[in-house]
mmCIF file of C-alpha atoms in Angstrom:
data_model
loop_
_atom_site.group_PDB
_atom_site.id
_atom_site.type_symbol
_atom_site.label_atom_id
_atom_site.label_comp_id
_atom_site.label_asym_id
_atom_site.label_seq_id
_atom_site.Cartn_x
_atom_site.Cartn_y
_atom_site.Cartn_z
ATOM 1 C CA UNK A 1 83.873 85.760 127.660
ATOM 2 C CA UNK A 2 87.581 85.430 128.501
ATOM 3 C CA UNK A 3 89.059 85.241 124.970
ATOM 4 C CA UNK A 4 92.911 85.876 125.492
ATOM 5 C CA UNK A 5 95.231 86.905 122.813
ATOM 6 C CA UNK A 6 97.651 84.082 122.264
ATOM 7 C CA UNK A 7 100.782 85.748 121.081
ATOM 8 C CA UNK A 8 103.341 82.988 120.784
ATOM 9 C CA UNK A 9 102.074 81.572 117.572
ATOM 10 C CA UNK A 10 104.125 80.477 114.577
ATOM 11 C CA UNK A 11 105.108 83.184 112.080
ATOM 12 C CA UNK A 12 102.795 81.906 109.262
ATOM 13 C CA UNK A 13 99.875 82.073 111.495
ATOM 14 C CA UNK A 14 100.257 85.839 112.328
ATOM 15 C CA UNK A 15 97.962 88.378 110.604
ATOM 16 C CA UNK A 16 98.441 89.071 106.982
ATOM 17 C CA UNK A 17 101.296 86.459 106.452
ATOM 18 C CA UNK A 18 99.011 84.581 104.101
ATOM 19 C CA UNK A 19 98.502 87.562 101.713
ATOM 20 C CA UNK A 20 101.961 88.660 100.341
ATOM 21 C CA UNK A 21 102.086 91.146 97.358
ATOM 22 C CA UNK A 22 103.481 89.056 94.551
ATOM 23 C CA UNK A 23 106.389 90.680 92.705
ATOM 24 C CA UNK A 24 104.360 91.061 89.523
ATOM 25 C CA UNK A 25 101.881 93.146 91.457
ATOM 26 C CA UNK A 26 104.289 95.512 93.200
ATOM 27 C CA UNK A 27 103.804 98.251 90.538
ATOM 28 C CA UNK A 28 100.112 97.624 89.641
ATOM 29 C CA UNK A 29 98.418 99.152 86.664
ATOM 30 C CA UNK A 30 95.055 97.461 86.176
ATOM 31 C CA UNK A 31 91.545 98.561 85.365
ATOM 32 C CA UNK A 32 90.988 99.581 88.971
ATOM 33 C CA UNK A 33 94.391 100.167 90.533
ATOM 34 C CA UNK A 34 97.604 102.093 89.770
ATOM 35 C CA UNK A 35 100.288 103.858 91.600
ATOM 36 C CA UNK A 36 100.442 107.699 91.714
ATOM 37 C CA UNK A 37 103.541 109.818 91.423
ATOM 38 C CA UNK A 38 104.362 109.050 95.138
ATOM 39 C CA UNK A 39 104.039 105.245 94.836
ATOM 40 C CA UNK A 40 100.627 105.178 96.559
ATOM 41 C CA UNK A 41 98.032 102.772 95.304
ATOM 42 C CA UNK A 42 94.944 104.556 93.880
ATOM 43 C CA UNK A 43 91.520 103.076 93.171
ATOM 44 C CA UNK A 44 89.732 104.003 89.942
ATOM 45 C CA UNK A 45 86.338 102.913 88.744
ATOM 46 C CA UNK A 46 87.586 102.312 85.328
ATOM 47 C CA UNK A 47 90.508 102.882 83.081
ATOM 48 C CA UNK A 48 89.535 106.274 81.867
ATOM 49 C CA UNK A 49 88.411 107.567 85.240
ATOM 50 C CA UNK A 50 90.274 109.513 87.772
ATOM 51 C CA UNK A 51 91.615 107.591 90.840
ATOM 52 C CA UNK A 52 91.465 108.507 94.530
ATOM 53 C CA UNK A 53 92.825 107.298 97.886
ATOM 54 C CA UNK A 54 90.967 104.357 99.342
ATOM 55 C CA UNK A 55 92.383 103.511 102.781
ATOM 56 C CA UNK A 56 91.643 99.805 102.946
ATOM 57 C CA UNK A 57 93.242 99.198 99.525
ATOM 58 C CA UNK A 58 96.234 101.203 100.490
ATOM 59 C CA UNK A 59 96.475 99.428 103.910
ATOM 60 C CA UNK A 60 96.186 95.936 102.423
ATOM 61 C CA UNK A 61 98.719 96.667 99.735
ATOM 62 C CA UNK A 62 101.168 97.980 102.254
ATOM 63 C CA UNK A 63 100.660 94.906 104.474
ATOM 64 C CA UNK A 64 101.199 92.661 101.525
ATOM 65 C CA UNK A 65 104.357 94.359 100.786
ATOM 66 C CA UNK A 66 105.560 93.985 104.298
ATOM 67 C CA UNK A 67 104.672 90.175 104.240
ATOM 68 C CA UNK A 68 106.721 89.871 100.917
ATOM 69 C CA UNK A 69 109.522 92.004 102.423
ATOM 70 C CA UNK A 70 110.013 89.556 105.319
ATOM 71 C CA UNK A 71 110.711 86.600 103.033
ATOM 72 C CA UNK A 72 112.306 88.196 99.881
ATOM 73 C CA UNK A 73 116.060 87.526 99.579
ATOM 74 C CA UNK A 74 116.800 89.787 96.546
ATOM 75 C CA UNK A 75 118.013 93.244 98.014
ATOM 76 C CA UNK A 76 116.570 95.328 95.269
ATOM 77 C CA UNK A 77 113.226 93.732 95.486
ATOM 78 C CA UNK A 78 113.300 93.696 99.237
ATOM 79 C CA UNK A 79 114.007 97.628 99.115
ATOM 80 C CA UNK A 80 111.127 98.286 96.701
ATOM 81 C CA UNK A 81 108.622 96.359 98.925
ATOM 82 C CA UNK A 82 109.756 98.340 101.972
ATOM 83 C CA UNK A 83 109.396 101.592 99.757
ATOM 84 C CA UNK A 84 105.930 100.783 98.718
ATOM 85 C CA UNK A 85 104.865 99.913 102.309
ATOM 86 C CA UNK A 86 106.282 103.153 103.635
ATOM 87 C CA UNK A 87 104.383 105.167 100.901
ATOM 88 C CA UNK A 88 101.141 103.704 101.904
ATOM 89 C CA UNK A 89 101.676 104.501 105.627
ATOM 90 C CA UNK A 90 102.862 107.966 104.646
ATOM 91 C CA UNK A 91 99.721 108.814 102.756
ATOM 92 C CA UNK A 92 97.474 107.588 105.618
ATOM 93 C CA UNK A 93 99.508 109.707 108.162
ATOM 94 C CA UNK A 94 99.452 112.720 105.788
ATOM 95 C CA UNK A 95 95.621 112.555 105.114
ATOM 96 C CA UNK A 96 94.545 111.702 108.732
ATOM 97 C CA UNK A 97 91.909 113.681 110.482
ATOM 98 C CA UNK A 98 92.804 114.141 114.167
ATOM 99 C CA UNK A 99 89.591 114.550 116.192
ATOM 100 C CA UNK A 100 88.143 113.241 119.461
ATOM 101 C CA UNK A 101 91.752 112.499 120.612
ATOM 102 C CA UNK A 102 92.245 109.904 117.823
ATOM 103 C CA UNK A 103 93.405 109.514 114.365
ATOM 104 C CA UNK A 104 90.819 108.704 111.537
ATOM 105 C CA UNK A 105 91.606 107.895 107.968
ATOM 106 C CA UNK A 106 89.086 109.356 105.583
ATOM 107 C CA UNK A 107 87.446 108.007 102.515
ATOM 108 C CA UNK A 108 87.575 111.135 100.221
ATOM 109 C CA UNK A 109 84.791 110.076 97.930
ATOM 110 C CA UNK A 110 80.976 109.628 97.946
ATOM 111 C CA UNK A 111 79.806 105.953 98.137
ATOM 112 C CA UNK A 112 76.573 104.056 97.846
ATOM 113 C CA UNK A 113 76.573 100.260 98.146
ATOM 114 C CA UNK A 114 74.902 98.672 95.081
ATOM 115 C CA UNK A 115 72.938 95.964 97.078
ATOM 116 C CA UNK A 116 72.990 97.163 100.745
ATOM 117 C CA UNK A 117 70.339 99.714 101.395
ATOM 118 C CA UNK A 118 71.447 102.342 103.949
ATOM 119 C CA UNK A 119 75.142 102.236 102.953
ATOM 120 C CA UNK A 120 75.140 105.639 101.463
ATOM 121 C CA UNK A 121 77.957 108.088 102.317
ATOM 122 C CA UNK A 122 79.105 111.512 101.452
ATOM 123 C CA UNK A 123 82.786 112.320 101.805
ATOM 124 C CA UNK A 124 84.549 112.217 104.036
ATOM 125 C CA UNK A 125 83.396 108.950 105.728
ATOM 126 C CA UNK A 126 85.150 106.452 107.996
ATOM 127 C CA UNK A 127 85.360 102.622 108.356
ATOM 128 C CA UNK A 128 86.279 100.553 111.242
ATOM 129 C CA UNK A 129 87.873 98.072 108.923
ATOM 130 C CA UNK A 130 90.327 100.644 107.856
ATOM 131 C CA UNK A 131 90.957 101.871 111.305
ATOM 132 C CA UNK A 132 91.744 98.412 112.711
ATOM 133 C CA UNK A 133 93.797 97.394 109.607
ATOM 134 C CA UNK A 134 95.784 100.564 109.975
ATOM 135 C CA UNK A 135 96.821 99.318 113.340
ATOM 136 C CA UNK A 136 98.385 96.272 111.767
ATOM 137 C CA UNK A 137 100.101 98.271 109.008
ATOM 138 C CA UNK A 138 101.657 100.780 111.388
ATOM 139 C CA UNK A 139 102.765 98.120 113.984
ATOM 140 C CA UNK A 140 104.172 95.732 111.548
ATOM 141 C CA UNK A 141 106.052 98.447 109.638
ATOM 142 C CA UNK A 142 107.563 99.747 112.801
ATOM 143 C CA UNK A 143 109.073 96.253 113.530
ATOM 144 C CA UNK A 144 111.022 96.025 110.270
ATOM 145 C CA UNK A 145 114.700 96.455 110.472
ATOM 146 C CA UNK A 146 114.630 98.653 107.232
ATOM 147 C CA UNK A 147 112.958 101.568 109.048
ATOM 148 C CA UNK A 148 114.760 104.309 110.882
ATOM 149 C CA UNK A 149 114.243 105.201 114.573
ATOM 150 C CA UNK A 150 112.470 108.403 113.460
ATOM 151 C CA UNK A 151 110.205 106.429 111.227
ATOM 152 C CA UNK A 152 109.579 103.830 113.872
ATOM 153 C CA UNK A 153 108.586 106.576 116.451
ATOM 154 C CA UNK A 154 106.161 107.963 113.868
ATOM 155 C CA UNK A 155 104.609 104.608 113.039
ATOM 156 C CA UNK A 156 103.972 103.753 116.693
ATOM 157 C CA UNK A 157 102.428 107.174 117.271
ATOM 158 C CA UNK A 158 100.104 106.532 114.226
ATOM 159 C CA UNK A 159 99.226 103.095 115.775
ATOM 160 C CA UNK A 160 98.229 104.798 119.099
ATOM 161 C CA UNK A 161 96.108 107.288 117.154
ATOM 162 C CA UNK A 162 94.419 104.542 115.249
ATOM 163 C CA UNK A 163 93.873 102.540 118.404
ATOM 164 C CA UNK A 164 92.301 105.489 120.144
ATOM 165 C CA UNK A 165 89.596 105.644 117.292
ATOM 166 C CA UNK A 166 88.419 102.082 118.444
ATOM 167 C CA UNK A 167 87.780 103.517 121.899
ATOM 168 C CA UNK A 168 85.373 106.167 120.833
ATOM 169 C CA UNK A 169 81.803 105.274 120.980
ATOM 170 C CA UNK A 170 78.992 106.413 118.826
ATOM 171 C CA UNK A 171 78.052 109.401 121.064
ATOM 172 C CA UNK A 172 79.883 111.879 118.730
ATOM 173 C CA UNK A 173 81.265 111.941 115.162
ATOM 174 C CA UNK A 174 83.122 110.457 113.512
ATOM 175 C CA UNK A 175 82.637 106.935 114.982
ATOM 176 C CA UNK A 176 83.394 103.357 113.948
ATOM 177 C CA UNK A 177 82.574 101.463 117.168
ATOM 178 C CA UNK A 178 79.320 100.915 118.975
ATOM 179 C CA UNK A 179 77.432 98.467 121.197
ATOM 180 C CA UNK A 180 74.317 96.929 119.930
ATOM 181 C CA UNK A 181 71.115 96.844 121.765
ATOM 182 C CA UNK A 182 72.100 93.687 123.570
ATOM 183 C CA UNK A 183 75.429 95.403 124.730
ATOM 184 C CA UNK A 184 77.795 93.607 122.431
ATOM 185 C CA UNK A 185 80.783 95.448 120.950
ATOM 186 C CA UNK A 186 81.047 96.033 117.201
ATOM 187 C CA UNK A 187 83.678 97.533 115.009
ATOM 188 C CA UNK A 188 81.595 98.753 112.020
ATOM 189 C CA UNK A 189 83.075 98.466 108.418
ATOM 190 C CA UNK A 190 80.082 100.506 107.388
ATOM 191 C CA UNK A 191 78.993 102.718 110.437
ATOM 192 C CA UNK A 192 75.439 104.017 110.111
ATOM 193 C CA UNK A 193 74.573 107.677 109.681
ATOM 194 C CA UNK A 194 72.793 107.601 113.092
ATOM 195 C CA UNK A 195 74.149 106.210 116.389
ATOM 196 C CA UNK A 196 73.789 102.567 116.812
ATOM 197 C CA UNK A 197 73.258 101.681 113.257
ATOM 198 C CA UNK A 198 75.456 100.100 110.670
ATOM 199 C CA UNK A 199 75.769 97.083 108.368
ATOM 200 C CA UNK A 200 77.280 94.781 111.119
ATOM 201 C CA UNK A 201 79.647 93.398 108.617
ATOM 202 C CA UNK A 202 81.506 90.218 109.743
ATOM 203 C CA UNK A 203 84.631 90.152 107.644
ATOM 204 C CA UNK A 204 85.338 93.867 108.060
ATOM 205 C CA UNK A 205 85.148 93.559 111.827
ATOM 206 C CA UNK A 206 87.423 90.454 112.013
ATOM 207 C CA UNK A 207 90.018 92.141 109.822
ATOM 208 C CA UNK A 208 89.924 95.051 112.223
ATOM 209 C CA UNK A 209 90.322 92.689 115.167
ATOM 210 C CA UNK A 210 93.681 91.458 113.692
ATOM 211 C CA UNK A 211 94.875 95.066 114.240
ATOM 212 C CA UNK A 212 93.965 94.831 117.909
ATOM 213 C CA UNK A 213 95.838 91.448 118.230
ATOM 214 C CA UNK A 214 98.904 93.088 116.556
ATOM 215 C CA UNK A 215 98.642 96.125 118.883
ATOM 216 C CA UNK A 216 98.392 93.759 122.015
ATOM 217 C CA UNK A 217 101.489 91.831 120.842
ATOM 218 C CA UNK A 218 103.543 94.838 120.326
ATOM 219 C CA UNK A 219 102.525 97.043 123.315
ATOM 220 C CA UNK A 220 101.004 94.719 125.808
ATOM 221 C CA UNK A 221 98.034 97.070 126.274
ATOM 222 C CA UNK A 222 95.609 95.748 128.701
ATOM 223 C CA UNK A 223 92.868 98.049 127.193
ATOM 224 C CA UNK A 224 93.525 96.565 123.749
ATOM 225 C CA UNK A 225 93.469 93.042 125.112
ATOM 226 C CA UNK A 226 90.005 93.746 126.671
ATOM 227 C CA UNK A 227 88.752 95.208 123.452
ATOM 228 C CA UNK A 228 90.024 92.120 121.597
ATOM 229 C CA UNK A 229 88.166 89.836 124.122
ATOM 230 C CA UNK A 230 84.942 91.902 123.629
ATOM 231 C CA UNK A 231 85.098 91.729 119.834
ATOM 232 C CA UNK A 232 85.840 87.928 119.978
ATOM 233 C CA UNK A 233 82.864 87.491 122.292
ATOM 234 C CA UNK A 234 80.692 89.324 119.713
ATOM 235 C CA UNK A 235 81.681 87.127 116.916
ATOM 236 C CA UNK A 236 81.144 84.025 119.064
ATOM 237 C CA UNK A 237 77.786 85.309 120.096
ATOM 238 C CA UNK A 238 76.633 86.182 116.562
ATOM 239 C CA UNK A 239 78.152 83.295 114.566
ATOM 240 C CA UNK A 240 74.665 81.652 114.343
ATOM 241 C CA UNK A 241 73.584 84.809 112.441
ATOM 242 C CA UNK A 242 76.643 84.588 110.071
ATOM 243 C CA UNK A 243 76.153 80.948 109.368
ATOM 244 C CA UNK A 244 73.506 80.005 106.673
ATOM 245 C CA UNK A 245 73.471 76.222 107.491
ATOM 246 C CA UNK A 246 74.166 74.036 104.420
ATOM 247 C CA UNK A 247 74.657 76.981 102.277
ATOM 248 C CA UNK A 248 76.747 80.193 101.676
ATOM 249 C CA UNK A 249 77.313 82.424 104.770
ATOM 250 C CA UNK A 250 75.785 85.880 105.165
ATOM 251 C CA UNK A 251 77.878 88.937 104.338
ATOM 252 C CA UNK A 252 76.394 91.034 107.130
ATOM 253 C CA UNK A 253 73.870 91.015 109.805
ATOM 254 C CA UNK A 254 71.801 93.983 108.576
ATOM 255 C CA UNK A 255 71.000 92.529 105.067
ATOM 256 C CA UNK A 256 71.783 88.729 105.360
ATOM 257 C CA UNK A 257 72.692 88.313 101.742
ATOM 258 C CA UNK A 258 74.531 85.068 101.077
ATOM 259 C CA UNK A 259 77.798 86.131 99.371
ATOM 260 C CA UNK A 260 79.824 83.315 97.939
ATOM 261 C CA UNK A 261 82.919 85.500 97.371
ATOM 262 C CA UNK A 262 83.225 86.092 101.119
ATOM 263 C CA UNK A 263 82.331 82.575 102.384
ATOM 264 C CA UNK A 264 85.948 81.461 101.941
ATOM 265 C CA UNK A 265 86.977 84.822 103.656
ATOM 266 C CA UNK A 266 84.947 83.861 106.664
ATOM 267 C CA UNK A 267 86.406 80.378 106.779
ATOM 268 C CA UNK A 268 89.987 81.784 106.671
ATOM 269 C CA UNK A 269 89.281 84.674 109.134
ATOM 270 C CA UNK A 270 87.677 82.373 111.701
ATOM 271 C CA UNK A 271 90.553 79.949 111.466
ATOM 272 C CA UNK A 272 92.883 82.775 112.232
ATOM 273 C CA UNK A 273 90.804 83.739 115.227
ATOM 274 C CA UNK A 274 91.222 80.170 116.396
ATOM 275 C CA UNK A 275 95.090 80.556 116.051
ATOM 276 C CA UNK A 276 95.034 83.966 117.785
ATOM 277 C CA UNK A 277 92.906 82.861 120.731
ATOM 278 C CA UNK A 278 93.533 79.130 120.953
ATOM 279 C CA UNK A 279 89.704 78.702 121.390
ATOM 280 C CA UNK A 280 88.262 75.536 119.986
ATOM 281 C CA UNK A 281 84.953 77.482 119.401
ATOM 282 C CA UNK A 282 86.432 79.282 116.411
ATOM 283 C CA UNK A 283 87.886 76.056 115.023
ATOM 284 C CA UNK A 284 84.428 74.525 115.203
ATOM 285 C CA UNK A 285 82.924 77.422 113.364
ATOM 286 C CA UNK A 286 85.621 77.007 110.618
ATOM 287 C CA UNK A 287 84.720 73.382 110.249
ATOM 288 C CA UNK A 288 80.994 74.148 110.119
ATOM 289 C CA UNK A 289 81.467 76.758 107.323
ATOM 290 C CA UNK A 290 83.629 74.255 105.304
ATOM 291 C CA UNK A 291 80.994 71.689 105.702
ATOM 292 C CA UNK A 292 78.225 74.043 104.684
ATOM 293 C CA UNK A 293 79.982 75.215 101.543
ATOM 294 C CA UNK A 294 83.500 73.858 100.771
ATOM 295 C CA UNK A 295 85.806 75.718 98.553
ATOM 296 C CA UNK A 296 84.692 74.758 94.997
ATOM 297 C CA UNK A 297 88.116 74.799 93.235
ATOM 298 C CA UNK A 298 89.871 71.669 92.365
ATOM 299 C CA UNK A 299 93.424 70.840 91.240
ATOM 300 C CA UNK A 300 93.762 70.773 87.416
ATOM 301 C CA UNK A 301 94.464 66.979 87.544
ATOM 302 C CA UNK A 302 91.738 66.064 89.908
ATOM 303 C CA UNK A 303 89.793 62.824 89.484
ATOM 304 C CA UNK A 304 86.832 61.206 91.331
ATOM 305 C CA UNK A 305 86.552 57.363 91.823
ATOM 306 C CA UNK A 306 83.455 55.297 90.998
ATOM 307 C CA UNK A 307 83.206 51.854 92.472
ATOM 308 C CA UNK A 308 81.770 49.042 90.178
ATOM 309 C CA UNK A 309 77.945 49.254 90.086
ATOM 310 C CA UNK A 310 75.247 51.669 89.325
ATOM 311 C CA UNK A 311 75.358 55.444 89.866
ATOM 312 C CA UNK A 312 73.190 58.427 89.204
ATOM 313 C CA UNK A 313 74.597 61.417 87.417
ATOM 314 C CA UNK A 314 72.784 64.907 87.593
ATOM 315 C CA UNK A 315 72.909 68.061 85.423
ATOM 316 C CA UNK A 316 72.019 71.278 87.247
ATOM 317 C CA UNK A 317 71.263 74.726 85.975
ATOM 318 C CA UNK A 318 74.412 76.704 86.729
ATOM 319 C CA UNK A 319 76.811 79.041 84.885
ATOM 320 C CA UNK A 320 79.194 77.735 82.329
ATOM 321 C CA UNK A 321 81.778 76.896 85.060
ATOM 322 C CA UNK A 322 79.393 74.995 87.206
ATOM 323 C CA UNK A 323 78.965 77.828 89.729
ATOM 324 C CA UNK A 324 75.698 78.934 91.352
ATOM 325 C CA UNK A 325 73.527 81.558 89.724
ATOM 326 C CA UNK A 326 70.632 82.835 91.961
ATOM 327 C CA UNK A 327 68.152 83.180 89.018
ATOM 328 C CA UNK A 328 68.822 79.578 88.068
ATOM 329 C CA UNK A 329 68.633 78.201 91.526
ATOM 330 C CA UNK A 330 70.754 75.012 90.714
ATOM 331 C CA UNK A 331 67.525 73.618 89.315
ATOM 332 C CA UNK A 332 67.657 69.867 88.287
ATOM 333 C CA UNK A 333 67.697 69.686 84.455
ATOM 334 C CA UNK A 334 68.477 66.048 83.849
ATOM 335 C CA UNK A 335 69.480 62.780 85.534
ATOM 336 C CA UNK A 336 70.693 59.542 84.176
ATOM 337 C CA UNK A 337 71.803 56.171 85.631
ATOM 338 C CA UNK A 338 74.999 54.602 84.508
ATOM 339 C CA UNK A 339 76.583 51.219 85.357
ATOM 340 C CA UNK A 340 80.317 50.393 85.568
ATOM 341 C CA UNK A 341 81.348 46.796 85.491
ATOM 342 C CA UNK A 342 84.586 47.642 87.268
ATOM 343 C CA UNK A 343 86.075 50.460 89.341
ATOM 344 C CA UNK A 344 86.738 53.572 87.269
ATOM 345 C CA UNK A 345 87.569 57.281 87.449
ATOM 346 C CA UNK A 346 86.551 60.527 85.792
ATOM 347 C CA UNK A 347 88.161 63.962 85.802
ATOM 348 C CA UNK A 348 86.348 66.650 87.904
ATOM 349 C CA UNK A 349 86.958 70.340 87.965
ATOM 350 C CA UNK A 350 84.376 71.599 90.565
ATOM 351 C CA UNK A 351 83.255 70.454 93.982
ATOM 352 C CA UNK A 352 80.415 72.355 95.661
ATOM 353 C CA UNK A 353 77.228 72.150 97.458
ATOM 354 C CA UNK A 354 74.218 72.253 95.325
ATOM 355 C CA UNK A 355 71.521 74.460 96.787
ATOM 356 C CA UNK A 356 69.229 72.364 99.077
ATOM 357 C CA UNK A 357 71.181 69.201 98.326
ATOM 358 C CA UNK A 358 74.502 67.599 99.057
ATOM 359 C CA UNK A 359 78.057 68.284 97.905
ATOM 360 C CA UNK A 360 78.575 67.243 94.270
ATOM 361 C CA UNK A 361 81.650 67.021 91.908
ATOM 362 C CA UNK A 362 81.377 68.367 88.517
ATOM 363 C CA UNK A 363 82.700 65.981 85.768
ATOM 364 C CA UNK A 364 84.464 67.634 82.844
ATOM 365 C CA UNK A 365 85.080 64.605 80.653
#
């Protein structure tokens, strides 16, 4: 549809600049993540279980370290951020599978999605989200002043290999890209086990598209620009299926499960597509999702104002923090009328849409 990658955007609008790795997280040791002996982040199901390589976790950690590296002023911290980013890239390069004239980054563990039927893999398996995000990691790392020419050459070769994987259709394996029955291009976060199938996951595809934008910016590739245009056209065409009007957007097209933890991701990702294309269509999508279900968090000192007069207060069936619980359904439990003789205020700690109703503030007085 003629979506063009706009490349001369401010630094803070470029991919991954909004997700720096904080200094206290540069050496993680949590229930699910830790660093191995090579400084590569590992994912573990729990404290006492062994960890393993998870490409998207490694890529996003590396990109976060690159973002932090750009703005860090302390030399020692800056050096460690770069060391961490290089370690993640090195592991991806070391474990790559070269096939079909492309580089693929394998998930070395079996995986079955807890709520999405059909997402059931035996190792090794591959994800279009990882393939596209790897593009961003390799391109962005190659541009830092702290890498040697030899490293830069390696990272650019890795980017070329990752990009090639986004040109391989589902007529052989492995594959992460296909056209749907209507001819629209999809980068599959969770490719199906048979050609033409998959979860058609929105956030994973857009994250991969950021890699295409980075690759176009760095190389000027007309083929990558065409692929970026095609992917943007797909998101534009299928936004009505992502959107769940006046409620939480759907995680994927295959299962259409409203997922509150990804709704704000969708808002942020579509906003970035607006920046990367200049298209008002993506800006409008962003605004619609904000209106459907705005971010519920409020500043600690937030207050709401009541004008003098009569107001109705409601109590809904939520969790202890006022958030939605599917089994409770935001059922109305109580209402009462109050009258104020003058304008007044009350503290509020949540703002969200109540299911099948408007947007409400939660008073925590």
